[in-house]
Coordinates of C-alpha atoms in Angstrom, one line a residue:
M1 CA -75.2 6.2 14.3
H2 CA -75.6 3.5 17.0
M3 CA -72.6 1.4 16.2
L4 CA -70.8 -1.1 18.4
P5 CA -67.0 -1.1 18.7
E6 CA -66.8 -4.3 16.6
G7 CA -67.7 -2.3 13.4
R8 CA -70.2 -1.8 10.7
L9 CA -71.3 -5.4 10.2
N10 CA -72.2 -5.7 13.9
A11 CA -74.0 -2.4 13.8
A12 CA -75.9 -3.5 10.7
F13 CA -76.9 -6.7 12.4
W14 CA -78.4 -5.0 15.4
L15 CA -80.1 -2.4 13.2
L16 CA -81.7 -5.2 11.2
L17 CA -82.8 -7.0 14.3
A18 CA -84.2 -3.8 15.8
T19 CA -86.0 -3.0 12.6
G20 CA -87.5 -6.5 12.7
L21 CA -88.7 -6.0 16.3
V22 CA -90.3 -2.7 15.5
G23 CA -91.8 -4.0 12.3
Y24 CA -93.2 -7.1 14.1
H25 CA -95.0 -5.1 16.7
L26 CA -96.5 -2.7 14.2
A27 CA -97.5 -5.7 11.9
L28 CA -99.4 -7.2 14.8
I29 CA -101.6 -4.2 15.0
F30 CA -102.6 -4.4 11.3
S31 CA -102.6 -8.2 10.9
G32 CA -105.8 -9.1 12.8
L33 CA -105.9 -11.8 15.4
V34 CA -102.7 -13.8 16.1
P35 CA -102.9 -16.6 18.7
N36 CA -101.5 -15.6 22.0
L37 CA -99.1 -18.6 22.2
V38 CA -97.6 -17.3 18.9
S39 CA -97.5 -13.5 19.4
R40 CA -96.2 -13.5 23.0
P41 CA -93.3 -16.1 22.5
L42 CA -92.2 -14.2 19.4
H43 CA -92.2 -11.0 21.5
M44 CA -89.8 -12.7 23.9
A45 CA -87.7 -14.1 21.0
F46 CA -87.2 -10.5 19.7
I47 CA -86.3 -8.9 23.0
L48 CA -83.9 -11.5 24.5
P49 CA -80.9 -10.6 22.2
F50 CA -81.2 -6.9 23.2
V51 CA -81.3 -7.7 26.9
L52 CA -78.8 -10.5 27.1
V53 CA -76.3 -9.5 24.4
F54 CA -76.7 -5.9 23.2
G55 CA -77.0 -4.7 26.8
A56 CA -73.9 -6.6 27.9
T57 CA -71.5 -4.1 29.6
T58 CA -68.6 -6.5 30.1
R59 CA -66.9 -9.2 28.0
R60 CA -67.9 -11.8 30.5
R61 CA -71.6 -10.8 30.2
L62 CA -71.3 -10.9 26.4
I63 CA -69.8 -14.4 26.3
S64 CA -72.5 -15.7 28.7
G65 CA -75.3 -13.7 27.1
I66 CA -74.9 -15.2 23.6
P67 CA -75.6 -18.9 24.5
L68 CA -78.4 -17.8 26.9
A69 CA -80.0 -15.7 24.1
I70 CA -79.8 -18.6 21.7
L71 CA -81.3 -21.0 24.2
G72 CA -84.1 -18.5 25.1
V73 CA -84.9 -17.6 21.6
S74 CA -85.0 -21.3 20.6
A75 CA -87.3 -22.2 23.4
A76 CA -89.7 -19.3 22.7
L77 CA -89.7 -20.1 19.0
W78 CA -90.5 -23.8 19.8
V79 CA -93.5 -22.7 21.8
A80 CA -94.8 -20.5 19.0
A81 CA -94.2 -23.2 16.4
N82 CA -96.1 -25.8 18.5
S83 CA -98.8 -23.5 19.9
D84 CA -101.7 -25.6 18.5
R85 CA -100.5 -28.8 20.1
L86 CA -99.5 -27.1 23.4
G87 CA -103.0 -25.5 23.6
D88 CA -104.5 -29.0 23.8
Q89 CA -102.3 -30.0 26.7
Y90 CA -104.0 -27.4 29.1
G91 CA -100.7 -26.5 30.7
F92 CA -99.4 -30.0 31.5
L93 CA -95.9 -31.0 30.4
E94 CA -95.9 -34.3 28.6
S95 CA -92.2 -35.1 28.2
D96 CA -88.7 -34.5 29.6
F97 CA -88.0 -32.2 26.6
Q98 CA -91.0 -30.0 27.4
L99 CA -89.8 -29.9 31.1
F100 CA -86.4 -28.7 29.8
V101 CA -88.0 -26.0 27.7
A102 CA -90.1 -24.9 30.7
I103 CA -87.0 -24.7 33.0
T104 CA -85.1 -22.9 30.2
L105 CA -87.8 -20.3 29.7
L106 CA -88.2 -19.5 33.4
G107 CA -84.5 -19.4 34.1
I108 CA -83.8 -17.1 31.2
T109 CA -86.7 -14.9 32.0
L110 CA -85.2 -14.4 35.5
E111 CA -81.8 -13.7 34.1
A112 CA -83.1 -11.3 31.5
A113 CA -84.8 -9.3 34.2
R114 CA -81.7 -9.3 36.4
R115 CA -79.6 -7.9 33.5
A116 CA -82.3 -5.3 32.7
I117 CA -82.9 -3.9 36.2
G118 CA -80.8 -5.8 38.8
W119 CA -81.5 -8.5 41.4
P120 CA -84.6 -7.5 43.4
L121 CA -87.5 -8.4 41.0
P122 CA -85.9 -11.7 39.9
V123 CA -85.3 -12.7 43.5
V124 CA -89.0 -12.1 44.3
A125 CA -90.0 -14.1 41.2
G126 CA -87.5 -16.9 42.2
L127 CA -89.0 -17.0 45.7
A128 CA -92.5 -17.2 44.2
L129 CA -91.4 -20.2 42.1
L130 CA -89.9 -21.9 45.2
Y131 CA -93.2 -21.3 47.0
G132 CA -95.1 -22.8 44.1
L133 CA -92.9 -25.9 44.1
Y134 CA -92.5 -26.5 47.8
G135 CA -95.2 -24.4 49.5
Q136 CA -97.2 -27.6 50.4
Y137 CA -94.5 -28.3 53.1
I138 CA -95.2 -24.9 54.8
P139 CA -97.5 -25.5 57.8
G140 CA -100.5 -23.3 58.6
Q141 CA -102.6 -21.1 56.4
F142 CA -99.7 -19.9 54.2
G143 CA -99.0 -23.4 52.8
H144 CA -100.9 -24.7 49.8
S145 CA -102.2 -28.1 48.8
G146 CA -99.6 -28.7 46.2
T147 CA -99.6 -28.8 42.4
P148 CA -97.9 -31.5 40.3
T149 CA -94.6 -30.1 39.0
A150 CA -95.5 -30.9 35.4
S151 CA -98.8 -28.9 35.8
F152 CA -97.2 -26.0 37.8
L153 CA -94.3 -25.4 35.4
G154 CA -96.5 -26.1 32.3
T155 CA -99.1 -23.5 33.3
L156 CA -96.3 -20.9 33.6
T157 CA -94.6 -21.7 30.3
I158 CA -96.9 -23.5 27.7
A159 CA -100.3 -22.0 28.7
E160 CA -101.5 -18.5 29.2
G161 CA -101.2 -18.6 33.0
G162 CA -97.6 -17.4 33.5
I163 CA -95.1 -15.7 31.2
W164 CA -97.5 -15.8 28.3
G165 CA -100.3 -14.3 30.5
A166 CA -102.5 -11.2 30.1
L167 CA -99.7 -8.9 31.4
T168 CA -97.3 -10.0 28.7
G169 CA -100.2 -9.5 26.2
V170 CA -100.3 -5.8 27.3
S171 CA -96.5 -5.6 26.7
V172 CA -96.9 -7.1 23.2
G173 CA -100.0 -5.3 22.0
V174 CA -100.0 -1.9 23.7
V175 CA -96.9 -1.0 25.7
A176 CA -94.5 -1.8 22.9
I177 CA -96.5 0.4 20.4
F178 CA -96.5 3.4 22.7
V179 CA -92.8 3.0 23.5
I180 CA -92.1 3.0 19.7
F181 CA -94.3 6.1 19.5
G182 CA -92.2 7.8 22.2
A183 CA -88.9 6.8 20.5
V184 CA -90.1 8.2 17.1
L185 CA -91.1 11.5 18.8
N186 CA -87.8 11.8 20.6
A187 CA -85.7 11.1 17.5
G188 CA -87.0 14.3 15.9
E189 CA -87.7 17.8 17.1
A190 CA -90.5 16.9 19.6
G191 CA -88.2 17.1 22.6
Q192 CA -87.0 20.6 21.6
G193 CA -90.7 21.5 21.0
F194 CA -91.5 20.5 24.6
M195 CA -88.7 22.7 25.9
N196 CA -89.7 25.7 23.6
V197 CA -93.4 25.6 24.5
A198 CA -92.5 25.4 28.2
A199 CA -90.0 28.3 27.9
A200 CA -92.5 30.5 26.0
A201 CA -95.3 29.7 28.6
A202 CA -93.4 30.1 31.8
G203 CA -89.9 31.4 31.1
R204 CA -90.6 35.1 31.9
L205 CA -92.3 34.2 35.3
K206 CA -90.6 34.5 38.7
G207 CA -88.9 31.1 39.2
G208 CA -89.4 30.7 35.4
A209 CA -86.5 28.3 34.8
A210 CA -88.0 25.9 37.4
K211 CA -91.5 26.2 35.9
V212 CA -90.0 25.5 32.4
S213 CA -88.6 22.3 33.9
V214 CA -92.0 21.4 35.3
I215 CA -93.9 21.9 32.1
S216 CA -91.4 20.3 29.8
S217 CA -90.9 17.3 32.1
A218 CA -94.7 16.8 32.4
L219 CA -95.0 16.8 28.6
F220 CA -91.9 14.6 28.0
G221 CA -92.7 12.3 30.9
S222 CA -96.1 11.4 29.6
I223 CA -94.5 9.6 26.7
S224 CA -91.3 8.4 28.2
G225 CA -92.9 6.4 31.1
S226 CA -89.7 6.5 33.1
A227 CA -88.8 9.1 35.7
S228 CA -85.1 8.4 35.4
A229 CA -85.1 8.7 31.6
N230 CA -87.0 11.9 31.9
V231 CA -84.5 13.4 34.4
A232 CA -81.6 12.4 32.1
S233 CA -83.1 13.9 29.0
T234 CA -84.9 17.1 30.0
G235 CA -82.5 17.6 32.9
A236 CA -79.6 18.0 30.5
V237 CA -81.2 21.3 29.4
T238 CA -83.1 22.5 32.5
L239 CA -80.6 21.8 35.2
P240 CA -77.8 24.0 33.7
A241 CA -80.4 26.7 33.0
M242 CA -81.4 26.8 36.6
T243 CA -77.9 26.7 38.1
K244 CA -76.8 29.4 35.7
L245 CA -79.5 31.7 37.1
G246 CA -78.3 31.1 40.7
Y247 CA -80.8 28.5 41.8
P248 CA -79.6 26.4 44.8
K249 CA -78.3 23.1 43.4
R250 CA -80.6 21.1 45.7
L251 CA -83.6 23.0 44.5
A252 CA -82.8 22.7 40.8
A253 CA -82.2 18.9 41.1
A254 CA -85.4 18.5 43.3
V255 CA -87.5 20.4 40.8
E256 CA -86.3 18.2 37.9
A257 CA -86.8 14.9 39.9
V258 CA -90.3 15.9 41.1
A259 CA -91.4 17.1 37.7
S260 CA -90.0 14.0 35.9
S261 CA -91.7 11.7 38.4
G262 CA -95.0 13.4 37.7
G263 CA -94.8 12.5 34.0
Q264 CA -95.8 8.9 34.7
I265 CA -99.2 10.0 36.1
M266 CA -99.8 12.5 33.3
P267 CA -102.4 11.7 30.6
P268 CA -102.7 11.0 27.8
L269 CA -100.1 8.2 27.9
M270 CA -98.9 7.8 31.5
G271 CA -96.0 5.7 30.4
A272 CA -96.9 2.0 30.4
G273 CA -99.0 1.9 33.6
A274 CA -102.3 3.1 32.1
F275 CA -102.4 0.2 29.6
V276 CA -101.5 -2.4 32.2
M277 CA -104.4 -0.9 34.2
V278 CA -106.8 -1.4 31.3
E279 CA -106.0 -5.1 31.2
L280 CA -106.2 -5.6 35.0
T281 CA -109.4 -3.6 35.6
G282 CA -111.3 -4.1 32.3
V283 CA -111.9 -0.3 32.4
P284 CA -111.6 1.4 29.0
Y285 CA -108.4 3.4 28.4
T286 CA -110.4 6.6 27.8
S287 CA -112.1 6.2 31.2
I288 CA -108.8 5.7 32.9
M289 CA -107.4 8.8 31.2
A290 CA -110.5 10.9 32.3
A291 CA -110.1 9.7 35.9
A292 CA -106.4 10.4 36.0
V293 CA -106.3 13.9 34.5
L294 CA -107.5 16.0 37.5
P295 CA -105.2 14.2 40.1
A296 CA -102.3 14.8 37.7
F297 CA -103.2 18.5 37.4
L298 CA -103.3 18.7 41.2
Y299 CA -99.8 17.2 41.5
F300 CA -98.3 19.8 39.2
L301 CA -100.3 22.6 40.9
A302 CA -98.7 21.6 44.2
V303 CA -95.3 21.7 42.6
W304 CA -96.0 25.1 41.0
V305 CA -97.1 26.5 44.4
G306 CA -93.9 25.1 46.0
I307 CA -91.8 26.8 43.4
N308 CA -93.6 30.1 44.0
A309 CA -92.8 29.7 47.7
Y310 CA -89.1 29.0 47.0
A311 CA -89.1 32.0 44.6
G312 CA -90.0 34.2 47.5
R313 CA -87.2 32.8 49.7
F314 CA -84.4 32.8 47.1
D315 CA -85.4 35.5 44.6
L316 CA -85.5 33.0 41.8
K317 CA -85.3 34.7 38.4
G318 CA -87.1 33.9 35.1
V319 CA -85.2 32.8 32.0
D320 CA -83.2 35.6 30.4
P321 CA -85.0 37.1 27.4
A322 CA -82.0 36.3 25.2
D323 CA -82.3 32.6 26.1
R324 CA -86.0 32.4 25.3
P325 CA -87.0 30.8 22.0
A326 CA -88.3 33.0 19.1
R327 CA -92.0 32.7 18.4
R328 CA -91.3 31.1 15.1
D329 CA -89.2 28.4 16.7
V330 CA -91.9 27.7 19.3
F331 CA -94.5 27.4 16.6
V332 CA -92.5 25.2 14.3
T333 CA -91.0 22.9 16.9
S334 CA -94.4 22.5 18.7
L335 CA -95.8 21.1 15.5
F336 CA -93.4 18.1 15.8
F337 CA -95.3 16.8 18.8
L338 CA -98.7 18.5 18.3
V339 CA -99.3 16.8 14.9
P340 CA -98.6 13.2 16.1
F341 CA -100.5 13.8 19.4
S342 CA -103.4 15.2 17.4
A343 CA -103.4 12.2 15.2
L344 CA -103.4 9.9 18.3
L345 CA -106.2 11.7 20.0
W346 CA -108.3 12.0 16.8
A347 CA -107.9 8.3 16.1
M348 CA -108.9 7.4 19.7
F349 CA -111.7 9.9 20.4
V350 CA -113.2 10.8 17.0
A351 CA -112.5 7.7 14.8
K352 CA -113.0 5.5 17.9
Y353 CA -110.0 3.2 17.1
T354 CA -108.3 1.2 19.8
P355 CA -105.4 2.9 21.6
E356 CA -102.9 0.6 19.9
Y357 CA -104.2 1.2 16.4
A358 CA -104.4 4.9 17.1
A359 CA -100.8 4.8 18.3
A360 CA -99.7 3.0 15.2
L361 CA -101.2 5.8 13.1
A362 CA -99.5 8.4 15.3
I363 CA -96.2 6.5 14.8
I364 CA -96.6 6.8 11.0
T365 CA -97.4 10.5 11.3
G366 CA -94.3 11.0 13.6
A367 CA -92.1 9.1 11.2
L368 CA -93.1 11.3 8.3
L369 CA -92.0 14.3 10.3
L370 CA -88.5 12.8 10.7
F371 CA -87.9 13.8 7.1
I372 CA -87.8 17.5 7.9
N373 CA -86.0 19.5 10.5
V374 CA -86.7 22.7 12.4
D375 CA -85.7 24.7 9.3
L376 CA -88.3 22.8 7.3
K377 CA -85.6 21.3 5.2
S378 CA -84.5 17.7 4.5
R379 CA -80.9 16.4 4.9
R380 CA -80.2 12.8 4.0
E381 CA -77.7 12.1 6.7
Q382 CA -79.9 13.7 9.4
I383 CA -82.9 11.6 8.2
V384 CA -80.9 8.4 8.4
D385 CA -79.6 9.2 11.8
R386 CA -83.1 10.0 13.1
F387 CA -84.5 6.7 11.9
V388 CA -81.6 4.7 13.2
S389 CA -82.0 6.5 16.6
A390 CA -85.8 5.9 16.7
I391 CA -85.5 2.2 15.8
M392 CA -82.6 1.4 18.1
N393 CA -84.0 3.3 21.1
A394 CA -87.4 1.7 20.5
A395 CA -85.9 -1.8 20.5
K396 CA -83.9 -1.2 23.6
Q397 CA -86.8 0.3 25.6
V398 CA -89.3 -2.3 24.5
S399 CA -86.8 -5.0 25.4
M400 CA -86.2 -3.6 28.9
I401 CA -89.9 -3.2 29.7
A402 CA -90.7 -6.6 28.3
A403 CA -88.0 -8.3 30.5
I404 CA -89.6 -6.6 33.5
I405 CA -93.1 -7.6 32.6
L406 CA -92.2 -11.2 31.7
C407 CA -90.6 -11.6 35.1
A408 CA -93.5 -9.9 36.9
S409 CA -95.8 -12.3 35.0
I410 CA -94.1 -15.3 36.8
I411 CA -95.1 -13.7 40.2
I412 CA -98.7 -13.1 39.0
G413 CA -98.9 -16.7 37.7
V414 CA -97.7 -18.2 41.0
L415 CA -100.1 -16.0 43.0
S416 CA -103.0 -17.3 40.9
I417 CA -102.0 -21.0 40.8
T418 CA -101.3 -21.3 44.5
G419 CA -104.0 -19.0 45.9
L420 CA -101.3 -17.0 47.7
G421 CA -102.8 -13.7 46.5
V422 CA -106.1 -14.5 48.3
K423 CA -104.2 -15.4 51.5
I424 CA -102.3 -12.1 51.5
T425 CA -105.5 -10.3 50.9
S426 CA -107.0 -12.0 54.0
L427 CA -103.8 -11.0 56.0
I428 CA -104.3 -7.4 55.0
L429 CA -107.9 -7.5 56.0
E430 CA -107.0 -9.1 59.4
G431 CA -104.1 -6.8 60.0
S432 CA -106.3 -3.7 59.5
G433 CA -109.2 -5.0 61.5
G434 CA -111.4 -4.8 58.4
L435 CA -111.1 -1.0 58.3
L436 CA -110.4 0.8 55.1
W437 CA -107.9 3.5 56.2
P438 CA -105.5 1.2 58.0
S439 CA -105.6 -1.1 54.9
L440 CA -104.7 1.9 52.7
L441 CA -101.7 2.7 54.9
L442 CA -100.5 -0.9 54.9
T443 CA -100.9 -1.0 51.1
A444 CA -99.1 2.4 50.8
L445 CA -96.2 1.1 52.9
A446 CA -96.0 -2.1 50.8
C447 CA -96.0 0.0 47.6
L448 CA -93.2 2.2 48.9
L449 CA -91.0 -0.8 50.0
L450 CA -91.5 -2.7 46.7
G451 CA -91.2 0.4 44.6
M452 CA -87.7 1.0 46.1
E453 CA -86.5 -2.3 44.5
V454 CA -88.5 -2.6 41.2
P455 CA -89.8 -0.2 38.5
T456 CA -93.1 1.6 39.1
T457 CA -95.2 -0.5 36.7
A458 CA -93.9 -3.8 38.1
A459 CA -94.4 -2.6 41.7
Y460 CA -97.9 -1.5 40.8
V461 CA -98.7 -4.9 39.2
I462 CA -97.5 -6.9 42.2
C463 CA -99.0 -4.7 44.9
V464 CA -102.4 -4.4 43.2
S465 CA -102.5 -8.2 42.7
V466 CA -102.3 -8.8 46.4
A467 CA -103.8 -5.7 47.9
G468 CA -106.3 -4.6 45.3
P469 CA -108.9 -7.3 46.1
A470 CA -108.7 -6.3 49.8
L471 CA -109.3 -2.7 49.0
I472 CA -112.1 -3.5 46.7
Q473 CA -113.7 -5.8 49.3
L474 CA -113.5 -2.8 51.7
G475 CA -115.7 -0.7 49.4
L476 CA -113.4 1.0 46.9
E477 CA -114.2 1.0 43.2
P478 CA -111.7 -1.1 41.1
L479 CA -110.3 2.0 39.3
Q480 CA -110.0 3.9 42.6
A481 CA -108.0 1.1 44.2
H482 CA -105.7 0.7 41.1
L483 CA -105.0 4.4 40.8
F484 CA -104.2 4.6 44.5
V485 CA -101.7 1.7 44.3
F486 CA -100.2 3.1 41.0
W487 CA -99.6 6.5 42.6
F488 CA -98.0 5.0 45.7
A489 CA -95.8 2.7 43.6
L490 CA -94.3 6.0 42.3
L491 CA -93.3 7.2 45.7
S492 CA -89.9 5.7 45.7
T493 CA -88.7 7.9 42.8
I494 CA -88.3 10.8 45.3
T495 CA -88.5 9.1 48.7
P496 CA -85.3 7.9 50.5
P497 CA -83.5 5.6 50.9
V498 CA -83.8 4.4 47.2
C499 CA -84.9 7.4 45.1
G500 CA -83.8 6.9 41.5
A501 CA -84.9 10.2 40.0
V502 CA -83.3 12.1 42.9
F503 CA -80.0 10.2 42.6
I504 CA -79.7 11.0 38.9
A505 CA -80.6 14.7 39.3
A506 CA -78.3 15.1 42.3
G507 CA -75.4 13.5 40.3
M508 CA -76.0 15.8 37.3
V509 CA -75.6 19.0 39.5
E510 CA -73.1 17.4 41.9
E511 CA -75.2 17.9 45.0
N512 CA -75.7 15.7 48.1
W513 CA -78.6 13.4 47.2
L514 CA -80.1 13.5 50.7
K515 CA -80.5 17.3 50.5
V516 CA -82.1 16.9 47.1
A517 CA -84.4 14.2 48.4
L518 CA -85.7 16.3 51.3
T519 CA -86.4 19.2 49.0
A520 CA -88.1 16.9 46.5
M521 CA -90.4 15.5 49.2
A522 CA -91.5 19.0 50.1
L523 CA -92.0 20.0 46.5
G524 CA -93.7 16.7 45.6
V525 CA -95.9 16.5 48.7
G526 CA -98.9 16.0 46.4
L527 CA -97.6 12.5 45.6
Y528 CA -98.2 11.6 49.3
I529 CA -101.5 13.4 49.8
I530 CA -103.4 13.1 46.5
P531 CA -103.8 9.3 46.4
L532 CA -105.4 9.5 49.9
G533 CA -107.4 12.5 48.7
M534 CA -108.8 10.4 45.9
I535 CA -110.2 8.0 48.5
A536 CA -111.6 10.8 50.6
N537 CA -113.0 12.6 47.6
P538 CA -114.0 9.8 45.1
D539 CA -115.9 12.3 42.9
I540 CA -112.5 13.6 41.6
L541 CA -112.2 10.3 39.5
R542 CA -115.7 10.8 37.9
L543 CA -114.9 13.6 35.5
A544 CA -116.6 11.7 32.6
Q545 CA -119.8 10.9 34.6
D546 CA -120.1 13.9 36.9
P547 CA -118.0 16.8 35.8
V548 CA -119.4 19.3 38.3
G549 CA -118.8 16.9 41.3
A550 CA -115.3 16.1 40.0
L551 CA -114.3 19.8 39.7
F552 CA -115.7 20.6 43.1
A553 CA -113.7 17.7 44.6
M554 CA -110.6 19.0 42.8
L555 CA -111.0 22.5 44.1
R556 CA -111.3 21.2 47.7
I557 CA -108.1 19.1 47.3
A558 CA -106.4 22.0 45.5
A559 CA -107.1 24.4 48.4
G560 CA -105.8 21.9 50.9
L561 CA -102.7 21.1 48.9
M562 CA -101.8 24.8 48.4
L563 CA -101.9 25.3 52.2
V564 CA -99.8 22.3 52.9
S565 CA -97.3 23.2 50.2
H566 CA -97.0 26.8 51.4
G567 CA -96.8 25.6 55.0
L568 CA -93.9 23.2 54.3
I569 CA -91.9 25.6 52.0
G570 CA -93.1 29.2 52.5
A571 CA -93.7 29.4 56.2
R572 CA -90.7 30.5 58.2
K573 CA -91.8 29.5 61.7
V574 CA -92.7 26.1 63.1
L575 CA -96.1 27.2 64.4
S576 CA -97.1 28.6 61.0
T577 CA -96.0 25.4 59.3
V578 CA -98.0 23.2 61.7
L579 CA -101.1 25.4 61.4
L580 CA -101.0 25.6 57.6
V581 CA -100.3 21.9 57.1
G582 CA -103.0 20.9 59.6
A583 CA -105.5 23.2 58.0
G584 CA -104.6 21.9 54.5
L585 CA -105.0 18.3 55.5
G586 CA -108.3 19.1 57.3
I587 CA -109.7 20.5 54.0
V588 CA -108.5 17.6 51.9
F589 CA -110.0 15.0 54.2
S590 CA -113.0 16.9 55.4
A591 CA -115.3 14.9 53.0
A592 CA -114.1 11.6 54.6
I593 CA -114.6 12.9 58.1
I594 CA -118.1 14.2 57.3

């Protein structure tokens, strides 16, 4: 049970609040249209106690978090209660009290994000606010004409141009539902099902323990949406299995970090990023999924080839027959994720429901499966523990993601109000001389730098808001530009100096993180090449419109990737490495050259 030290009453309060949060987001799906200035502030009211109080790690944070949560919840509830009147104000604050509410909401949004993920994102959002308030005093093209304070702060807090904007709408309506879905799956036997299927599929192969990690992490990562969470969960099983078989520690940790990072680009769920992309591009979710599937396959293909190359160097063994799951266990445990996933896909593709409605049906299906265990029996205590685990984990994860998205929404709002986004777009175009490939490299560098400090989805949103228009202006299709930015926002999970997935995996096997990072970069080379390959071979994103062209483009990139991967890992001499890598890159980018 998820109890706090203070006792049962405290635990019951948090469980009740978490149940309310989960129930609220599910009710929104079935209740029809709820005004945005009602549903989004209520979303914030539910998540603040979990970020500011439940997540408090010290007594000082707890004492300061309680009044902040009360203030923030009160302000959000006030906006929801007065939504009709505020809608008629068109984002203009009409009293000192409304100004106080606006400042409270912005300040607590920054603090909630700081407590959820640290300083970097709130600092960027704070600088954006200062720019909006005082940017008119900046000389030259990067100043702005100025916006009245009442209008600027009001647009961000009582209208749909800031923290209640479209991005928060995605967090409320879609991201929260899929996070709940993931929590329900993880509370039951689905996680073990992923591991068993992976072990049955790849356990007997050479390097089998590493390949089990790749498959299980790809499956688990598609629902977790977090590379770090993926490493911590699947790594608890796969890392001991690899080290027990004599795998070098740096390789075992690198495999887990690379495979876990790939989960975020793996359809059908792709964490939260795919649904944010739907809102920003206007492209249907099914089209985004179709465009993303072949690049994701290529990523894991490159990892697989790299593992084969390492297997030749280190004589990596498969999983011992005694440690492989029995066929019955594979079949039964796989049903715990196959049934909910089948319900999700049927609802989306056959019944043609919206992704969020389909996810709600899948949640109900997954919740029913929590009543039985792998022995197909029901135990009352186990059922209670599973539901408590699902509800509490869902509430904590929804709250953390919401805190990030609310803070990122401030930045997006300021970019829109001040026109700074357009100016940065112009700077990118000028800096690259109006050429596409230099613009892509500038954007990739910005994604890498920003991704080191903020989570992938937030880095993607900020980068695409400023660089996306420039890339589209230079001839890329919107979806092409967004997928490019999303992939590169993921780079920092395995790229030094800040590589979250690598740090966690290295810590779990007690290995030097830099050794793990260098191995992970070689294994995950597809993360650096495939986004650029998508630009050079745009047909790969058109699987739904032109399957033959998409498959041909995939084969070309696959051939190049296999050469690059083998050259970096399998080749023993410098000249062989240079020739193989050069040939591989030539094949991947031959379409762009021609």
